Coordinates of C-alpha atoms in Angstrom, one line a residue:
M1 CA 0.0 0.0 0.0
S2 CA 1.4 3.4 -0.9
E3 CA 2.2 6.0 1.7
T4 CA -0.7 8.1 2.8
S5 CA -0.4 11.7 1.8
E6 CA -0.4 14.6 4.2
E7 CA -3.6 15.9 2.6
R8 CA -5.4 12.6 3.0
R9 CA -4.4 12.4 6.6
L10 CA -5.6 15.9 7.3
Y11 CA -8.8 15.2 5.5
A12 CA -9.4 11.9 7.3
A13 CA -8.8 13.5 10.7
I14 CA -11.0 16.5 10.2
F15 CA -13.8 15.6 7.7
P16 CA -16.4 14.6 8.2
Q17 CA -16.5 15.7 11.8
P18 CA -18.7 18.2 13.8
S19 CA -17.6 21.7 12.9
A20 CA -17.5 23.0 16.4
V21 CA -14.5 20.9 17.5
S22 CA -12.4 18.6 15.3
R23 CA -9.5 16.4 16.2
T24 CA -6.3 16.0 14.2
N25 CA -3.1 14.3 15.3
G26 CA -4.5 14.1 18.8
V27 CA -5.1 17.8 19.1
F28 CA -8.6 19.3 19.3
L29 CA -9.2 22.3 17.0
S30 CA -11.9 24.8 17.6
F31 CA -13.9 26.3 14.9
D32 CA -11.9 29.5 15.1
A33 CA -8.7 27.5 14.7
L34 CA -10.1 25.8 11.6
Q35 CA -11.2 29.1 10.2
R36 CA -7.6 30.4 10.5
L37 CA -6.1 27.2 9.0
L38 CA -8.6 26.6 6.2
P39 CA -10.5 29.8 5.5
D40 CA -11.7 28.8 2.1
R41 CA -13.6 25.8 3.5
I42 CA -15.9 28.1 5.6
L43 CA -17.1 30.2 2.6
L44 CA -20.7 29.5 1.6
A45 CA -19.5 29.9 -2.0
R46 CA -17.6 26.6 -1.6
I47 CA -20.9 24.7 -1.6
D48 CA -21.9 26.4 -4.8
D49 CA -18.4 25.7 -6.3
I50 CA -18.8 22.0 -5.5
F51 CA -22.2 22.0 -7.3
R52 CA -20.7 23.8 -10.3
S53 CA -18.2 21.0 -10.6
W54 CA -21.2 18.6 -10.7
C55 CA -23.0 20.8 -13.3
D56 CA -19.9 20.6 -15.5
E57 CA -20.4 16.8 -15.8
E58 CA -24.2 16.9 -16.0
A59 CA -23.9 19.3 -19.0
K60 CA -21.9 16.6 -20.9
L61 CA -24.8 14.2 -20.8
P62 CA -26.9 13.6 -24.0
S63 CA -29.9 15.9 -24.1
D64 CA -32.3 13.1 -23.3
K65 CA -30.3 12.2 -20.2
R66 CA -30.1 15.7 -18.7
Y67 CA -31.6 16.3 -15.3
V68 CA -34.9 17.9 -16.3
C69 CA -38.2 17.6 -14.6
D70 CA -40.2 16.0 -17.4
Q71 CA -37.6 13.4 -18.4
L72 CA -36.8 11.6 -15.2
D73 CA -37.4 7.9 -14.5
E74 CA -37.6 5.8 -11.4
K75 CA -34.0 4.5 -11.6
P76 CA -31.3 6.1 -9.5
R77 CA -28.7 8.0 -11.5
H78 CA -25.0 8.7 -10.7
I79 CA -22.5 11.3 -11.8
L80 CA -18.8 11.1 -11.1
Y81 CA -17.4 14.6 -10.7
K82 CA -14.1 16.1 -9.5
H83 CA -13.6 18.9 -7.0
D84 CA -10.3 19.9 -5.3
E85 CA -8.6 17.1 -7.4
Y86 CA -10.8 14.5 -5.6
E87 CA -13.4 12.5 -7.4
Y88 CA -16.9 12.2 -5.9
L89 CA -19.9 10.1 -6.8
A90 CA -23.2 12.0 -6.6
A91 CA -26.5 10.0 -6.5
A92 CA -29.9 11.2 -7.8
F93 CA -33.2 9.5 -7.3
P94 CA -36.9 10.1 -7.0
V95 CA -38.7 9.9 -3.6
K96 CA -42.5 9.8 -3.3
F97 CA -44.3 9.9 0.0
D98 CA -48.0 9.1 0.6
N99 CA -50.1 12.2 0.1
R100 CA -47.0 14.4 -0.5
K101 CA -45.4 15.8 -3.6
A102 CA -42.8 13.7 -5.4
Q103 CA -39.3 14.9 -4.9
Y104 CA -36.2 14.4 -7.0
C105 CA -33.2 14.3 -4.8
I106 CA -29.6 15.0 -5.7
K107 CA -27.1 14.1 -3.0
L108 CA -23.5 15.4 -3.0
A109 CA -20.6 15.3 -0.5
N110 CA -19.7 18.6 1.1
N111 CA -16.0 18.0 0.4
G112 CA -14.8 19.2 3.8
F113 CA -17.0 22.3 4.0
I114 CA -16.7 23.7 7.5
Y115 CA -20.2 24.8 8.6
P116 CA -20.2 28.2 10.2
S117 CA -22.7 28.8 13.0
A118 CA -26.2 29.7 11.7
A119 CA -26.0 32.7 14.0
T120 CA -23.3 34.2 11.6
I121 CA -25.5 33.8 8.5
E122 CA -28.5 35.8 7.4
T123 CA -31.5 33.6 8.1
N124 CA -35.3 33.7 7.8
P125 CA -36.6 34.6 11.3
S126 CA -40.0 33.0 10.6
Y127 CA -38.4 29.5 10.7
N128 CA -38.4 27.9 14.2
D129 CA -35.3 25.8 15.0
S130 CA -37.5 23.5 17.1
F131 CA -39.1 22.2 13.9
T132 CA -38.2 18.6 13.1
Y133 CA -36.6 17.9 9.7
H134 CA -34.9 14.6 8.8
G135 CA -35.7 13.5 12.3
T136 CA -33.7 16.2 14.0
T137 CA -34.2 19.8 15.3
G138 CA -31.8 22.7 15.2
W139 CA -32.4 23.6 11.6
S140 CA -32.3 27.2 10.3
R141 CA -33.7 28.5 7.1
L142 CA -31.3 30.8 5.2
S143 CA -32.7 34.0 3.8
A144 CA -33.6 34.5 0.1
K145 CA -30.8 37.0 -0.2
T146 CA -28.3 34.4 1.1
L147 CA -29.6 31.9 -1.5
Q148 CA -29.4 34.4 -4.4
V149 CA -26.0 35.9 -3.5
H150 CA -24.0 32.8 -2.5
F151 CA -25.6 29.9 -4.4
K152 CA -26.0 31.2 -8.0
A153 CA -25.1 27.9 -9.7
I154 CA -27.6 26.0 -7.7
V155 CA -30.4 28.6 -8.4
K156 CA -29.5 28.5 -12.1
F157 CA -29.7 24.7 -12.2
A158 CA -33.1 24.8 -10.5
G159 CA -34.3 27.0 -13.4
Q160 CA -32.9 24.6 -15.9
F161 CA -34.5 21.6 -14.1
F162 CA -37.9 23.3 -14.3
K163 CA -37.4 24.3 -17.9
G164 CA -37.4 28.0 -17.3
A165 CA -40.5 28.1 -15.1
R166 CA -40.6 30.6 -12.3
V167 CA -39.1 28.9 -9.2
D168 CA -39.6 29.2 -5.4
G169 CA -36.9 27.9 -3.1
Q170 CA -35.9 27.5 0.5
V171 CA -32.6 26.5 2.1
L172 CA -32.6 24.5 5.4
Y173 CA -29.2 24.6 7.2
N174 CA -28.0 22.6 10.2
D175 CA -24.4 23.3 11.3
K176 CA -24.5 20.6 14.0
Q177 CA -25.6 17.9 11.6
E178 CA -23.3 19.3 8.9
R179 CA -26.1 19.3 6.3
I180 CA -27.6 21.8 4.0
D181 CA -30.7 21.1 1.8
F182 CA -31.9 23.3 -1.1
R183 CA -35.6 22.8 -1.9
F184 CA -37.2 24.1 -5.0
K185 CA -40.7 24.0 -6.6
T186 CA -42.4 25.9 -9.4
S187 CA -44.3 29.0 -8.3
D188 CA -47.5 27.7 -10.0
E189 CA -47.0 24.2 -8.8
A190 CA -49.5 21.7 -10.3
K191 CA -50.9 18.8 -8.3
D192 CA -48.7 16.1 -10.0
S193 CA -45.6 18.2 -10.4
V194 CA -42.2 17.1 -8.9
R195 CA -40.1 19.1 -6.5
L196 CA -36.3 19.3 -6.5
V197 CA -34.0 18.8 -3.4
V198 CA -30.2 19.2 -3.6
T199 CA -28.5 17.9 -0.4
F200 CA -25.0 18.4 0.8
E201 CA -23.8 16.2 3.7
P202 CA -20.5 14.7 5.0
G203 CA -18.9 12.1 2.7
F204 CA -15.6 10.9 1.4
P205 CA -14.2 11.0 -2.1
Y206 CA -14.9 8.0 -4.5
H207 CA -12.3 5.2 -4.1
W208 CA -11.3 6.9 -0.8
H209 CA -10.9 3.6 1.0
D210 CA -8.9 1.9 -1.7
E211 CA -5.7 2.9 0.1
D212 CA -6.9 1.0 3.2
K213 CA -5.9 -2.6 3.9
W214 CA -8.1 -5.2 2.3
D215 CA -8.9 -8.3 4.3
K216 CA -8.3 -11.7 2.7
L217 CA -11.5 -13.9 2.8

């Protein structure tokens, strides 16, 4: 097995870990320390940049395989994309709940994004953090201005997904769970229309564990 790189050791030690306190080489690092060491990983624009890398690969698909609301099927789809010289595998799949709108979910790894406290981000004060989402509380809803300013690639893709229709969106953010969900629907949503959810959560690069020891069976 080849020698593990310094970058990989750092990545494995810090990510995915809770952003408040992380441990590397036996030393606990506070969020402030991580912010000084890795300032680019705290910028909200990093999430948008990750998604832009995914969009670059999605744009290479044949026109009938692009991610558009009226040409989706029930089968999961996968796109291999590269960010920070690491390859990631993004999954996309439809989800339908009883008596709820069908959702098309695209899941991406956050590639070591360090989640700043929601208190430092402009949020929508009408959203109560005691609301339960994904079985947990502590969620905040980012403001429309935050969505429009920091996540332009994601907003642009939502317009593409809904074929230019007017789109409404909301962003649910949980710094403790290290997760951010972008939810979109058309403004004049029909009864049988689909919604779009783009999710970022902790995850490792594709083939990440290939360097690890394999057990003989």
